[in-house]
PDB file of C-alpha atoms and ligand atoms in Angstrom:
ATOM      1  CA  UNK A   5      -1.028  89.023 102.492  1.00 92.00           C
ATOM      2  CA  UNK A   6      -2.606  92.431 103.851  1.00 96.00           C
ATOM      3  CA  UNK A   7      -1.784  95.345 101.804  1.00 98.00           C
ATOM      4  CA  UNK A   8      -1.310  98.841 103.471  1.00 98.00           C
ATOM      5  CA  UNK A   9      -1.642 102.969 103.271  1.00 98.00           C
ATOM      6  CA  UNK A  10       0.420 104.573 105.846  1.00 98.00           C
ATOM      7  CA  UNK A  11      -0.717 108.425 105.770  1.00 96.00           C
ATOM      8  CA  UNK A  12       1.390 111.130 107.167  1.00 95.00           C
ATOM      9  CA  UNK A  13       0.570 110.640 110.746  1.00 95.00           C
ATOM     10  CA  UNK A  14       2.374 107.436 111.183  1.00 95.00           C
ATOM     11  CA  UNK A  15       6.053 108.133 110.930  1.00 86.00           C
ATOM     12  CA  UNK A  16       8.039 105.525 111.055  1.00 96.00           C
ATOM     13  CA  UNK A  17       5.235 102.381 110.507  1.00 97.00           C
ATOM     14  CA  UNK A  18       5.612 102.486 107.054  1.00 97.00           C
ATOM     15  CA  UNK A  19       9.287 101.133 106.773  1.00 97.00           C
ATOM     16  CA  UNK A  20       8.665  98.844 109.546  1.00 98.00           C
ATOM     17  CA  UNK A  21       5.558  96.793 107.283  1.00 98.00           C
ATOM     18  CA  UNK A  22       8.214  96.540 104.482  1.00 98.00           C
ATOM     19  CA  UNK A  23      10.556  95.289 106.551  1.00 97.00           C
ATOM     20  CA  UNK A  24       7.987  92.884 107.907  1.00 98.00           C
ATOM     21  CA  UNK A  25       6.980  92.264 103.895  1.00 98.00           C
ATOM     22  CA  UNK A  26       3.990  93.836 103.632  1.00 98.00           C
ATOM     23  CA  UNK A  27       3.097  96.054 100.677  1.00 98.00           C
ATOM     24  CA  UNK A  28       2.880  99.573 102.467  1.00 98.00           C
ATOM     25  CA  UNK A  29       2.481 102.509 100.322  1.00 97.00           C
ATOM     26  CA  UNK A  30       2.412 106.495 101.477  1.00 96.00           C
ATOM     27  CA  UNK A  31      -1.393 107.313 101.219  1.00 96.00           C
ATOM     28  CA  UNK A  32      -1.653 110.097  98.770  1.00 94.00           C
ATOM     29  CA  UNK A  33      -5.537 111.226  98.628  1.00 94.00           C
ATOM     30  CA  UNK A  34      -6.010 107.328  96.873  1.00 92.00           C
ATOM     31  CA  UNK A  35      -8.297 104.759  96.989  1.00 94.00           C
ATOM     32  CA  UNK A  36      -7.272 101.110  96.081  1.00 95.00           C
ATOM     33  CA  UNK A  37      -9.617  98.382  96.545  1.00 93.00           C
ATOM     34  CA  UNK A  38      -8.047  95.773  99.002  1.00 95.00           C
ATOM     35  CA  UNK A  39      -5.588  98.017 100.893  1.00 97.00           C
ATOM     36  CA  UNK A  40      -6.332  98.897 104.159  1.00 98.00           C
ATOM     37  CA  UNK A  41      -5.352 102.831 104.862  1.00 98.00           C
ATOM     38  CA  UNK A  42      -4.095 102.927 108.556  1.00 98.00           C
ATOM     39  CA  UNK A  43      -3.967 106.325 110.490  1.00 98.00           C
ATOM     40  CA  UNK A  44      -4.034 108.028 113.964  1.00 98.00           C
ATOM     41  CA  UNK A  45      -6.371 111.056 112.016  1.00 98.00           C
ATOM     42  CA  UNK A  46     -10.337 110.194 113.262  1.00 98.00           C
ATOM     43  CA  UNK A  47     -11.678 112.326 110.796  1.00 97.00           C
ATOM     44  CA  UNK A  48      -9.771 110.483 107.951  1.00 97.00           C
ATOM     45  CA  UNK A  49     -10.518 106.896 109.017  1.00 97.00           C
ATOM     46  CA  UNK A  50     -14.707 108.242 109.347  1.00 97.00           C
ATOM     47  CA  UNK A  51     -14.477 109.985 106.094  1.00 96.00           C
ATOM     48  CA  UNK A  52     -11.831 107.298 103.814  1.00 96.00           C
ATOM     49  CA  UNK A  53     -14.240 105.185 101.299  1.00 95.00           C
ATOM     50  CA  UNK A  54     -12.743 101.942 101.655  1.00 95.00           C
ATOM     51  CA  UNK A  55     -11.201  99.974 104.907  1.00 96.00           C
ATOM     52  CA  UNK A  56      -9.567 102.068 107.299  1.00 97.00           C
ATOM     53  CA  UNK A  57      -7.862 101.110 110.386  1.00 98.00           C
ATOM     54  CA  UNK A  58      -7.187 104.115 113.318  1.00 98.00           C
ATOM     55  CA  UNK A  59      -4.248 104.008 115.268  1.00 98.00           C
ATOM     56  CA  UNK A  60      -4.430 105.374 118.866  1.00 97.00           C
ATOM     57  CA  UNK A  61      -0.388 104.887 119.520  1.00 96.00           C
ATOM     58  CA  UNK A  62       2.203 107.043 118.427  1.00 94.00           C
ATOM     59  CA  UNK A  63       5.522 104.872 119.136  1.00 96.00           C
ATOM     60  CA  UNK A  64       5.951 102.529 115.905  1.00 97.00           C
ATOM     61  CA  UNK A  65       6.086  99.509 117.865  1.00 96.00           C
ATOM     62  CA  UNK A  66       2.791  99.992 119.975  1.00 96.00           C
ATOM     63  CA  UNK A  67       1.341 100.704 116.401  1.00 97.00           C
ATOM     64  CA  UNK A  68       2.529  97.174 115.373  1.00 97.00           C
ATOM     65  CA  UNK A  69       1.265  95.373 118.402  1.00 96.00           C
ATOM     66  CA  UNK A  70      -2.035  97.262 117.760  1.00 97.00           C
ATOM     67  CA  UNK A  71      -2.108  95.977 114.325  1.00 97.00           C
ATOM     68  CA  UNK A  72      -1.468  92.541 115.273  1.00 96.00           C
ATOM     69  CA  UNK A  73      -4.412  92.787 117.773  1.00 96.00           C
ATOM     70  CA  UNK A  74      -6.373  93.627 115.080  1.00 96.00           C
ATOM     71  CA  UNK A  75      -5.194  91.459 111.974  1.00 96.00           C
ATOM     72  CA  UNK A  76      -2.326  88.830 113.551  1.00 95.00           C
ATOM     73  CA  UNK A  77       0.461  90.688 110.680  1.00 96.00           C
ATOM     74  CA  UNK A  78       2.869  88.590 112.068  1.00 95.00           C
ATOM     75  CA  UNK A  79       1.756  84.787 111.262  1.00 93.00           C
ATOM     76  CA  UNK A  80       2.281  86.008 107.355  1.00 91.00           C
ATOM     77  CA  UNK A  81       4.893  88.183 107.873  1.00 96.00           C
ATOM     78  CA  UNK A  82       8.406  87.546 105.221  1.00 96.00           C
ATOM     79  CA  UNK A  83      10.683  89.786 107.111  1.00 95.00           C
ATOM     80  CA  UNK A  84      13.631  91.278 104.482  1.00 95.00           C
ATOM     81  CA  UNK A  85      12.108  90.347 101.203  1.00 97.00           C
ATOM     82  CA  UNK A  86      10.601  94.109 100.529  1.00 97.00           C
ATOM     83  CA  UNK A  87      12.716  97.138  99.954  1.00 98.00           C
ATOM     84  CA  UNK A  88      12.247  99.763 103.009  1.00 97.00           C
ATOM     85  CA  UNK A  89      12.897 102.423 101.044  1.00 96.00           C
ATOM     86  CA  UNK A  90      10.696 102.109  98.000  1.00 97.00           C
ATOM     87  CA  UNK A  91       8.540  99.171  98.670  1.00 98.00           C
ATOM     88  CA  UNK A  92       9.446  97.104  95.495  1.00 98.00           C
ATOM     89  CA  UNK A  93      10.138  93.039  96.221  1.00 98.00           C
ATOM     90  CA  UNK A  94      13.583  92.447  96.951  1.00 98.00           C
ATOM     91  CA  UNK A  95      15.496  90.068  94.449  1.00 98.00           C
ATOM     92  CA  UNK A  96      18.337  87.504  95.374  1.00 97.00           C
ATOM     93  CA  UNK A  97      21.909  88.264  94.041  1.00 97.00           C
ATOM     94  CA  UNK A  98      24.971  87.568  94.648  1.00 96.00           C
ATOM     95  CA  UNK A  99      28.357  89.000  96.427  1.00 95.00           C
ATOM     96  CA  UNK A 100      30.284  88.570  92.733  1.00 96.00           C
ATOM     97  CA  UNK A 101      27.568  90.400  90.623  1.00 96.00           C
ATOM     98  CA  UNK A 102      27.667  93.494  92.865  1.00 96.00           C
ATOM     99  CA  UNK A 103      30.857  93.473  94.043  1.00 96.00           C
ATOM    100  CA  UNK A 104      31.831  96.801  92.659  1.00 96.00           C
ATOM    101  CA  UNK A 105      28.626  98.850  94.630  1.00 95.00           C
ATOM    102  CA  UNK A 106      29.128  97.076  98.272  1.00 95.00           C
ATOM    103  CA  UNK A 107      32.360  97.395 101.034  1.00 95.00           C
ATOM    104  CA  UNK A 108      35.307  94.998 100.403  1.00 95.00           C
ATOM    105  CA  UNK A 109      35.012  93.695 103.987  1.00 94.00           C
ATOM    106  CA  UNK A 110      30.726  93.558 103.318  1.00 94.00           C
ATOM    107  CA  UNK A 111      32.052  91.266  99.857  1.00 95.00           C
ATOM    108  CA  UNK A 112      33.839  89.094 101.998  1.00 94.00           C
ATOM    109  CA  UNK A 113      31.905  88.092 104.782  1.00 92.00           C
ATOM    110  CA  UNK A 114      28.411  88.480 104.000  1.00 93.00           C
ATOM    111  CA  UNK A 115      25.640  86.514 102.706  1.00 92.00           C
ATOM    112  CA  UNK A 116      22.197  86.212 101.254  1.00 94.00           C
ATOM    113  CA  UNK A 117      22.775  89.374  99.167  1.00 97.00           C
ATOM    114  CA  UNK A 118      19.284  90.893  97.637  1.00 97.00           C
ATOM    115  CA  UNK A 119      19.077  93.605  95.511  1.00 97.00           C
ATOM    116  CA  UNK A 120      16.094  96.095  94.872  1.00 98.00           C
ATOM    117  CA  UNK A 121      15.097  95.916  91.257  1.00 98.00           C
ATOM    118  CA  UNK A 122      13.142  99.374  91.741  1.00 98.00           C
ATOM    119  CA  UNK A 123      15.968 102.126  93.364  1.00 97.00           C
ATOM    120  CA  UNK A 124      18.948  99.803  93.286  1.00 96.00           C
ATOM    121  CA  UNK A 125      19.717  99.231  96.766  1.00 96.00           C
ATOM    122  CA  UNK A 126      21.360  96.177  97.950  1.00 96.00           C
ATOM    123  CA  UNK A 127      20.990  94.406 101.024  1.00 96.00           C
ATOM    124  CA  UNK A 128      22.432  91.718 103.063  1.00 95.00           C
ATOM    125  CA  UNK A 129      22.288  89.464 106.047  1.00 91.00           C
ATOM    126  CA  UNK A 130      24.684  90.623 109.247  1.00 85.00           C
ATOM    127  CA  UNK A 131      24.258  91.924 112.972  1.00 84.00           C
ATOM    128  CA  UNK A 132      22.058  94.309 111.793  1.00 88.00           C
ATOM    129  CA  UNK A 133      19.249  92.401 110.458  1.00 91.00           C
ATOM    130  CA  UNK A 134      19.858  89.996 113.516  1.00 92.00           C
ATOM    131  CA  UNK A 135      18.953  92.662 115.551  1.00 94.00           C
ATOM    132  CA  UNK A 136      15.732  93.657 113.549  1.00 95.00           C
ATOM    133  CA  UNK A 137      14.905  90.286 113.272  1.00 94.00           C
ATOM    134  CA  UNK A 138      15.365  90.032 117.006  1.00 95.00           C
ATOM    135  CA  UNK A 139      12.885  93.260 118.019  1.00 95.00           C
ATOM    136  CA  UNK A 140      10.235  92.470 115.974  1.00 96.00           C
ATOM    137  CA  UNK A 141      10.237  89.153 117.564  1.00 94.00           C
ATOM    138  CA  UNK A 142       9.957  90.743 121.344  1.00 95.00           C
ATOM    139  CA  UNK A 143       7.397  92.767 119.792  1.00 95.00           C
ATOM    140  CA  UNK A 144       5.148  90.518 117.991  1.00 93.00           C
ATOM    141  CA  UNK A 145       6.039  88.111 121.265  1.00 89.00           C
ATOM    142  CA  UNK A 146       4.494  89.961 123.225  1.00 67.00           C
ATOM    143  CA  UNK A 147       1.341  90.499 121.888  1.00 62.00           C
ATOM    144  CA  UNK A 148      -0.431  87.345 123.570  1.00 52.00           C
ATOM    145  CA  UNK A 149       0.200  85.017 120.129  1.00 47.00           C
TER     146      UNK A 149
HETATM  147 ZN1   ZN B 209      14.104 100.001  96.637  1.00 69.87          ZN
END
């Protein structure tokens, strides 16, 4: 599974690969062998030592259908099993063990609770990952695949 650097040029991509599973870190000035630093800057993808990718779009889902020109993302994509926020793999819990950090109405009617072993976040299934689940589909449908 591809591994990314989003730099600061690319807004909201970075969230949108972890949602999609893929290990995206914020590009600080590294270099890591096998992760593939993705940016809309020329002079950084020219002058970065290792793979670079350049992004000519600025909307996050043209940069996705861009990327899946380039690499097909979306055959190995896990949608939901990486934390947005922090990037950490997300780990299956349940609605008794963290009853006391989510919404009564969230305890009772929701399932396929995950928690992030990194900030603590939890997450669960609902309309809202529907509909993400849904637009990445139209996206990545879209792209010719
Ligand atoms: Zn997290």
């Amino acid at each position: 599974m591809m591994k990314f650097f989003c730099d600061d040029t690319l807004g909201k991509l970075t969230r949108k690969l972890r949602l999609l599973g893929f290990d995206t870190k914020k590009w600080n000035g590294d270099f890591e062998e096998g992760r593939v630093l993705l940016t809309r800057s020329r002079k950084r993808w020219e002058s970065y030592p290792g793979e670079s990718f350049l992004i000519f779009e600025d909307n996050w889902r043209k940069q996705l259908v861009e990327l899946e020109k380039r690499f097909s993302i979306f055959q190995n994509a896990l949608m939901f099993s990486r934390c947005p926020e922090c990037n950490a793999i997300l780990v299956k819990t349940t609605a008794e063990e963290v009853k006391d950090r989510i919404p009564e109405r969230v305890y009772l009617t929701a399932t396929n609770f995950k928690v992030c072993p990194n900030c603590g976040k939890i997450y669960w299934s609902g309309t809202h990952v529907e509909r993400i689940r849904k637009e990445f589909e139209r996206i990545f449908g879209g792209t010719g695949r």
